[in-house]
Amino acid sequence: MKKSLLITAALFCGTWAFAQQEFQPSQYLQNPYIINPAAAGLTDYVDINLGVRNQWTGFDGAPQTYYVTGTSLLGKGGMGSNKMFALRISDPYISLEGNEKTLDQSGKRKLRHALGASLMVDQAGAFRKNIGGLSYAVHIPLSSKLNLSAGVKATLNNFVFDQNRATFLNSDATVTNYINSNTSTNFLDANFGLMLYGDKLFVGYSNENLFQSQIKFGDITTNSNEVMHHFITAGYRFELSENVGLTPATLIKLTKGAPASADITAKVDFQRKLWFGATVRPQDAVVGFLGARIGNFINVGYSYDFTTSELSNVSNGTHEFVINFMLGK
């Protein structure tokens, strides 16, 4: 639906140019790679995730995000043989049965290498950000049950202004020149991540927008830059019984010029095939989520953010869907 330029510009600035430039998923446990390139290769199968997030439903021009990610180990260990490195945060287990293909000829545990790729479309009003990325990660064994992974991702970012989604209150010369200019621009960026993990524990750090590029639309240069974001994740899975696990976790987001934000999460899983939980995001939202495994190769997850900020006056909350395909599991 068409919007006034003032509203879309304000939404753009509030969403990207300041505190929330980057996509902030509620289901970060379902797909940790979406925020940390070091998560590529945590599973012993090719991991494909499709996701959609409709933020602040009921508010015209609110952000909508669509993405697909894929990760896999490299070499012969990339399809179903990396059991000692098989931490899956949404399906947490490490099988330590034997030492198959995880040891070299001297008996030492081997380095593991992984590739990842992602494609994301982030729409807010008349502004759209398309992001394509490729990543590499290496997994380093620290002990028999503890590993360190490091990953780097290179991204191509495409900013687009869609004039068909905007109406102008004042069509002066500046507006005319803006419409007639090339309202799409491209730039390269990168991000980096680390993750320490074992059979029950994970602690991660990642960042976005390392280059902090200046935002431009065609020949028009804004006074805003891409802001570097920092993400810290941590969690531990407690085995309450043979079939039930409890995972308290957190996602901390740090951005210059904005207050720190923390997601505090508790997740319960049954036989690692059915899970539900809740997240508290102070002064922003309370999130409920659930998920299930379908057969042996598909996981599905859904979350709903109950908005608790002043946006609750115009928003009906946020929906997020994730479907995960485990190829070669």
CSV table of C-alpha atoms in Angstrom, one decimal:
chain,number,residue,atom,x,y,z
A,1,MET,CA,0.0,0.0,0.0
A,2,LYS,CA,1.3,3.5,-0.8
A,3,LYS,CA,2.6,5.6,2.0
A,4,SER,CA,3.7,9.1,2.5
A,5,LEU,CA,7.5,9.6,2.1
A,6,LEU,CA,7.7,11.1,5.5
A,7,ILE,CA,6.3,8.0,7.2
A,8,THR,CA,8.4,5.6,5.2
A,9,ALA,CA,11.6,7.7,5.7
A,10,ALA,CA,10.9,7.8,9.4
A,11,LEU,CA,10.3,4.1,9.5
A,12,PHE,CA,13.5,3.5,7.5
A,13,CYS,CA,15.5,5.6,9.9
A,14,GLY,CA,14.1,4.0,12.9
A,15,THR,CA,14.5,0.5,11.5
A,16,TRP,CA,17.9,0.6,9.7
A,17,ALA,CA,19.7,3.9,10.2
A,18,PHE,CA,19.7,3.8,14.0
A,19,ALA,CA,19.0,1.1,16.5
A,20,GLN,CA,17.6,-1.7,14.4
A,21,GLN,CA,19.4,-1.8,11.1
A,22,GLU,CA,19.8,-5.5,11.2
A,23,PHE,CA,17.2,-8.3,11.3
A,24,GLN,CA,16.6,-9.4,14.9
A,25,PRO,CA,15.1,-13.0,14.9
A,26,SER,CA,13.1,-14.3,17.8
A,27,GLN,CA,14.0,-17.9,16.9
A,28,TYR,CA,17.7,-17.5,17.2
A,29,LEU,CA,17.9,-21.0,18.7
A,30,GLN,CA,16.3,-22.5,15.7
A,31,ASN,CA,18.8,-21.1,13.2
A,32,PRO,CA,21.9,-19.6,14.9
A,33,TYR,CA,23.7,-19.2,11.5
A,34,ILE,CA,21.3,-16.3,10.7
A,35,ILE,CA,23.3,-14.1,13.2
A,36,ASN,CA,26.6,-15.9,13.5
A,37,PRO,CA,28.7,-17.3,10.6
A,38,ALA,CA,30.7,-19.5,13.0
A,39,ALA,CA,27.5,-21.6,13.3
A,40,ALA,CA,28.1,-23.1,9.8
A,41,GLY,CA,29.0,-26.7,10.3
A,42,LEU,CA,27.6,-27.3,13.7
A,43,THR,CA,25.4,-30.0,12.3
A,44,ASP,CA,26.4,-33.3,10.7
A,45,TYR,CA,24.2,-32.7,7.7
A,46,VAL,CA,23.4,-30.1,5.1
A,47,ASP,CA,21.2,-27.6,7.0
A,48,ILE,CA,18.7,-25.5,5.0
A,49,ASN,CA,16.5,-23.0,6.7
A,50,LEU,CA,13.6,-20.9,5.2
A,51,GLY,CA,12.2,-18.1,7.3
A,52,VAL,CA,9.8,-15.2,7.3
A,53,ARG,CA,9.2,-12.5,9.9
A,54,ASN,CA,6.3,-10.1,9.7
A,55,GLN,CA,7.0,-7.4,12.3
A,56,TRP,CA,4.4,-5.1,13.9
A,57,THR,CA,1.5,-6.5,12.0
A,58,GLY,CA,-1.4,-4.1,11.6
A,59,PHE,CA,1.0,-1.2,11.1
A,60,ASP,CA,1.1,-0.1,7.5
A,61,GLY,CA,4.6,-0.3,6.0
A,62,ALA,CA,6.0,-2.3,8.9
A,63,PRO,CA,9.2,-4.4,8.4
A,64,GLN,CA,8.9,-7.8,6.6
A,65,THR,CA,11.9,-10.1,6.3
A,66,TYR,CA,12.3,-13.2,4.2
A,67,TYR,CA,15.4,-15.4,4.1
A,68,VAL,CA,17.0,-18.7,3.1
A,69,THR,CA,20.2,-20.0,4.6
A,70,GLY,CA,22.3,-23.2,3.9
A,71,THR,CA,25.3,-24.6,5.6
A,72,SER,CA,27.4,-27.8,5.2
A,73,LEU,CA,30.7,-29.3,6.3
A,74,LEU,CA,33.3,-29.7,3.6
A,75,GLY,CA,34.9,-33.0,2.6
A,76,LYS,CA,33.8,-36.5,3.3
A,77,GLY,CA,32.7,-35.5,6.8
A,78,GLY,CA,30.1,-33.1,5.5
A,79,MET,CA,27.3,-35.6,5.1
A,80,GLY,CA,26.4,-37.5,8.3
A,81,SER,CA,29.8,-38.4,9.7
A,82,ASN,CA,30.7,-35.5,12.0
A,83,LYS,CA,29.0,-36.9,15.0
A,84,MET,CA,31.4,-35.4,17.5
A,85,PHE,CA,30.7,-32.0,16.2
A,86,ALA,CA,27.0,-32.4,15.8
A,87,LEU,CA,25.7,-29.7,18.2
A,88,ARG,CA,22.2,-28.6,17.0
A,89,ILE,CA,20.9,-25.9,19.3
A,90,SER,CA,17.3,-26.5,18.2
A,91,ASP,CA,18.0,-30.3,18.4
A,92,PRO,CA,20.9,-30.5,20.9
A,93,TYR,CA,22.9,-33.6,20.9
A,94,ILE,CA,26.5,-34.8,20.4
A,95,SER,CA,26.9,-38.5,19.8
A,96,LEU,CA,30.3,-39.7,21.2
A,97,GLU,CA,29.8,-43.3,19.9
A,98,GLY,CA,33.3,-44.3,18.7
A,99,ASN,CA,35.7,-42.0,16.9
A,100,GLU,CA,34.6,-42.6,13.3
A,101,LYS,CA,36.1,-40.1,10.8
A,102,THR,CA,36.7,-37.5,13.5
A,103,LEU,CA,40.3,-38.6,14.2
A,104,ASP,CA,43.4,-38.4,12.0
A,105,GLN,CA,45.9,-41.3,11.7
A,106,SER,CA,47.7,-40.2,14.9
A,107,GLY,CA,44.5,-40.3,16.9
A,108,LYS,CA,44.1,-36.6,17.2
A,109,ARG,CA,40.8,-34.9,16.4
A,110,LYS,CA,40.7,-33.2,13.1
A,111,LEU,CA,39.9,-29.6,12.1
A,112,ARG,CA,36.5,-29.3,10.4
A,113,HIS,CA,35.7,-26.8,7.7
A,114,ALA,CA,32.3,-25.6,6.6
A,115,LEU,CA,30.7,-23.3,4.0
A,116,GLY,CA,27.5,-21.3,4.3
A,117,ALA,CA,25.3,-19.1,2.2
A,118,SER,CA,22.3,-16.8,2.8
A,119,LEU,CA,19.9,-14.6,0.9
A,120,MET,CA,17.7,-12.1,2.7
A,121,VAL,CA,15.1,-9.5,1.7
A,122,ASP,CA,14.2,-6.9,4.3
A,123,GLN,CA,11.4,-4.5,3.4
A,124,ALA,CA,10.3,-1.5,5.4
A,125,GLY,CA,7.8,0.8,3.8
A,126,ALA,CA,9.2,2.0,0.4
A,127,PHE,CA,12.7,0.9,1.3
A,128,ARG,CA,14.1,-2.6,0.7
A,129,LYS,CA,17.4,-4.1,1.6
A,130,ASN,CA,18.6,-7.2,-0.3
A,131,ILE,CA,21.5,-9.1,1.2
A,132,GLY,CA,23.4,-12.1,-0.3
A,133,GLY,CA,26.2,-13.7,1.7
A,134,LEU,CA,28.9,-16.4,1.5
A,135,SER,CA,30.7,-17.7,4.6
A,136,TYR,CA,33.5,-20.0,5.7
A,137,ALA,CA,34.0,-21.5,9.2
A,138,VAL,CA,36.7,-23.6,10.8
A,139,HIS,CA,36.0,-25.8,13.8
A,140,ILE,CA,38.9,-26.4,16.2
A,141,PRO,CA,38.9,-29.2,18.8
A,142,LEU,CA,39.9,-27.9,22.2
A,143,SER,CA,39.2,-31.0,24.2
A,144,SER,CA,37.3,-34.3,23.9
A,145,LYS,CA,34.0,-32.4,24.4
A,146,LEU,CA,34.7,-28.7,23.7
A,147,ASN,CA,35.2,-27.0,20.4
A,148,LEU,CA,35.8,-23.5,19.0
A,149,SER,CA,34.5,-22.4,15.7
A,150,ALA,CA,35.4,-19.2,13.8
A,151,GLY,CA,33.5,-17.9,10.8
A,152,VAL,CA,33.6,-15.0,8.4
A,153,LYS,CA,30.9,-13.9,5.9
A,154,ALA,CA,31.2,-11.6,2.9
A,155,THR,CA,28.0,-9.9,1.9
A,156,LEU,CA,26.7,-7.9,-1.1
A,157,ASN,CA,24.1,-5.4,0.0
A,158,ASN,CA,21.6,-3.8,-2.3
A,159,PHE,CA,19.5,-0.8,-1.1
A,160,VAL,CA,16.3,0.0,-3.1
A,161,PHE,CA,13.8,2.8,-2.9
A,162,ASP,CA,10.5,1.7,-4.5
A,163,GLN,CA,8.7,4.9,-5.5
A,164,ASN,CA,5.5,2.8,-6.3
A,165,ARG,CA,5.2,2.2,-2.6
A,166,ALA,CA,5.3,6.0,-1.7
A,167,THR,CA,3.3,9.1,-2.4
A,168,PHE,CA,4.8,12.6,-2.0
A,169,LEU,CA,3.2,15.4,0.0
A,170,ASN,CA,5.3,18.0,-1.8
A,171,SER,CA,6.6,17.3,-5.3
A,172,ASP,CA,9.3,19.9,-5.6
A,173,ALA,CA,12.5,19.9,-7.6
A,174,THR,CA,14.4,17.9,-4.9
A,175,VAL,CA,11.7,15.2,-5.0
A,176,THR,CA,11.7,15.1,-8.8
A,177,ASN,CA,15.4,14.7,-9.0
A,178,TYR,CA,15.3,12.0,-6.4
A,179,ILE,CA,12.7,10.0,-8.3
A,180,ASN,CA,14.6,10.4,-11.5
A,181,SER,CA,17.9,9.3,-10.0
A,182,ASN,CA,19.0,5.8,-9.6
A,183,THR,CA,17.3,4.8,-6.4
A,184,SER,CA,19.3,1.6,-6.0
A,185,THR,CA,22.8,1.2,-4.7
A,186,ASN,CA,25.1,-1.7,-3.9
A,187,PHE,CA,28.0,-2.1,-1.5
A,188,LEU,CA,30.1,-4.9,0.0
A,189,ASP,CA,30.2,-5.7,3.7
A,190,ALA,CA,31.4,-8.4,6.1
A,191,ASN,CA,30.8,-9.9,9.5
A,192,PHE,CA,32.7,-12.2,11.8
A,193,GLY,CA,31.8,-14.7,14.5
A,194,LEU,CA,33.1,-17.0,17.1
A,195,MET,CA,31.4,-19.9,18.9
A,196,LEU,CA,32.6,-22.1,21.8
A,197,TYR,CA,30.4,-25.2,22.1
A,198,GLY,CA,30.1,-28.7,23.5
A,199,ASP,CA,27.5,-31.3,24.0
A,200,LYS,CA,25.3,-29.0,26.2
A,201,LEU,CA,27.0,-25.6,26.2
A,202,PHE,CA,27.3,-22.8,23.6
A,203,VAL,CA,28.7,-19.3,23.8
A,204,GLY,CA,28.9,-17.1,20.8
A,205,TYR,CA,29.9,-13.7,19.6
A,206,SER,CA,29.3,-12.1,16.2
A,207,ASN,CA,29.0,-8.7,14.5
A,208,GLU,CA,27.4,-7.1,11.5
A,209,ASN,CA,28.4,-4.2,9.3
A,210,LEU,CA,32.2,-4.3,9.8
A,211,PHE,CA,32.8,-1.7,7.0
A,212,GLN,CA,30.1,0.7,8.4
A,213,SER,CA,29.4,1.9,4.9
A,214,GLN,CA,27.6,5.2,4.2
A,215,ILE,CA,24.0,4.8,3.1
A,216,LYS,CA,23.4,6.2,-0.4
A,217,PHE,CA,20.5,6.1,-2.9
A,218,GLY,CA,21.8,6.7,-6.4
A,219,ASP,CA,23.5,10.1,-6.4
A,220,ILE,CA,22.0,11.1,-3.1
A,221,THR,CA,24.3,10.6,0.0
A,222,THR,CA,22.6,10.5,3.4
A,223,ASN,CA,24.1,11.5,6.7
A,224,SER,CA,23.6,7.9,8.0
A,225,ASN,CA,26.1,5.0,8.0
A,226,GLU,CA,25.5,1.3,8.5
A,227,VAL,CA,26.0,0.8,12.2
A,228,MET,CA,28.1,-2.0,13.6
A,229,HIS,CA,26.0,-4.5,15.6
A,230,HIS,CA,27.4,-6.9,18.2
A,231,PHE,CA,25.6,-10.1,19.2
A,232,ILE,CA,26.4,-12.3,22.2
A,233,THR,CA,24.6,-15.6,22.6
A,234,ALA,CA,24.8,-18.2,25.3
A,235,GLY,CA,22.9,-21.2,26.5
A,236,TYR,CA,23.1,-24.5,28.4
A,237,ARG,CA,20.9,-27.6,28.0
A,238,PHE,CA,19.9,-29.3,31.3
A,239,GLU,CA,18.7,-32.9,31.0
A,240,LEU,CA,15.6,-33.0,33.3
A,241,SER,CA,15.0,-36.6,32.4
A,242,GLU,CA,15.8,-39.1,29.7
A,243,ASN,CA,13.3,-37.5,27.4
A,244,VAL,CA,13.0,-33.9,28.6
A,245,GLY,CA,15.5,-31.1,28.3
A,246,LEU,CA,15.5,-27.5,29.5
A,247,THR,CA,17.7,-24.8,27.7
A,248,PRO,CA,18.0,-21.4,29.2
A,249,ALA,CA,19.6,-19.0,26.7
A,250,THR,CA,20.2,-15.4,25.9
A,251,LEU,CA,20.8,-13.1,23.0
A,252,ILE,CA,22.4,-9.8,23.8
A,253,LYS,CA,22.4,-7.0,21.1
A,254,LEU,CA,24.8,-4.0,21.4
A,255,THR,CA,24.7,-1.1,19.0
A,256,LYS,CA,26.3,2.3,19.2
A,257,GLY,CA,23.8,5.0,19.9
A,258,ALA,CA,21.1,2.6,21.1
A,259,PRO,CA,20.4,1.0,24.5
A,260,ALA,CA,21.6,-2.6,24.9
A,261,SER,CA,18.9,-5.2,24.3
A,262,ALA,CA,18.7,-8.7,25.7
A,263,ASP,CA,16.5,-11.7,24.9
A,264,ILE,CA,16.1,-14.0,27.9
A,265,THR,CA,14.8,-17.4,26.8
A,266,ALA,CA,13.7,-20.7,28.3
A,267,LYS,CA,13.1,-23.6,26.0
A,268,VAL,CA,11.8,-27.1,26.9
A,269,ASP,CA,12.1,-30.0,24.5
A,270,PHE,CA,10.6,-33.5,24.5
A,271,GLN,CA,12.7,-36.3,23.0
A,272,ARG,CA,14.2,-33.5,20.9
A,273,LYS,CA,11.2,-33.8,18.6
A,274,LEU,CA,8.8,-31.3,20.2
A,275,TRP,CA,9.7,-28.0,21.9
A,276,PHE,CA,8.2,-24.8,23.2
A,277,GLY,CA,9.3,-21.9,25.2
A,278,ALA,CA,9.2,-18.2,25.9
A,279,THR,CA,11.5,-15.1,25.6
A,280,VAL,CA,11.4,-11.9,27.5
A,281,ARG,CA,12.7,-8.8,25.7
A,282,PRO,CA,12.5,-6.0,28.3
A,283,GLN,CA,10.6,-2.9,27.2
A,284,ASP,CA,9.9,-4.4,23.8
A,285,ALA,CA,8.1,-7.8,23.7
A,286,VAL,CA,7.3,-11.1,25.3
A,287,VAL,CA,7.7,-14.0,22.8
A,288,GLY,CA,6.1,-17.4,22.8
A,289,PHE,CA,7.4,-20.1,20.4
A,290,LEU,CA,6.9,-23.7,19.6
A,291,GLY,CA,8.2,-26.2,17.1
A,292,ALA,CA,8.2,-29.9,16.1
A,293,ARG,CA,10.0,-32.4,13.9
A,294,ILE,CA,8.1,-33.8,11.0
A,295,GLY,CA,9.5,-37.2,10.1
A,296,ASN,CA,13.2,-37.4,10.3
A,297,PHE,CA,14.3,-34.6,8.1
A,298,ILE,CA,12.1,-31.5,8.7
A,299,ASN,CA,11.8,-29.1,11.7
A,300,VAL,CA,9.2,-26.4,11.8
A,301,GLY,CA,9.0,-23.5,14.2
A,302,TYR,CA,6.7,-20.6,14.9
A,303,SER,CA,6.9,-17.6,17.3
A,304,TYR,CA,4.7,-14.7,18.2
A,305,ASP,CA,6.0,-11.5,19.7
A,306,PHE,CA,3.5,-9.7,22.0
A,307,THR,CA,4.5,-6.1,21.7
A,308,THR,CA,4.9,-4.4,25.1
A,309,SER,CA,6.3,-1.0,24.0
A,310,GLU,CA,4.2,1.9,22.9
A,311,LEU,CA,4.0,0.3,19.4
A,312,SER,CA,1.4,-2.0,20.9
A,313,ASN,CA,-1.1,0.9,20.3
A,314,VAL,CA,-0.8,0.4,16.5
A,315,SER,CA,0.7,-3.1,16.3
A,316,ASN,CA,-0.9,-6.6,16.5
A,317,GLY,CA,2.5,-8.2,17.3
A,318,THR,CA,5.0,-10.1,15.2
A,319,HIS,CA,4.8,-13.5,13.5
A,320,GLU,CA,7.9,-15.5,12.6
A,321,PHE,CA,8.0,-18.9,10.8
A,322,VAL,CA,11.0,-21.1,10.2
A,323,ILE,CA,11.2,-24.4,8.4
A,324,ASN,CA,14.4,-26.5,8.5
A,325,PHE,CA,15.4,-29.2,6.1
A,326,MET,CA,18.1,-31.6,7.3
A,327,LEU,CA,19.6,-33.1,4.1
A,328,GLY,CA,21.8,-36.2,4.5
A,329,LYS,CA,21.0,-36.5,8.2
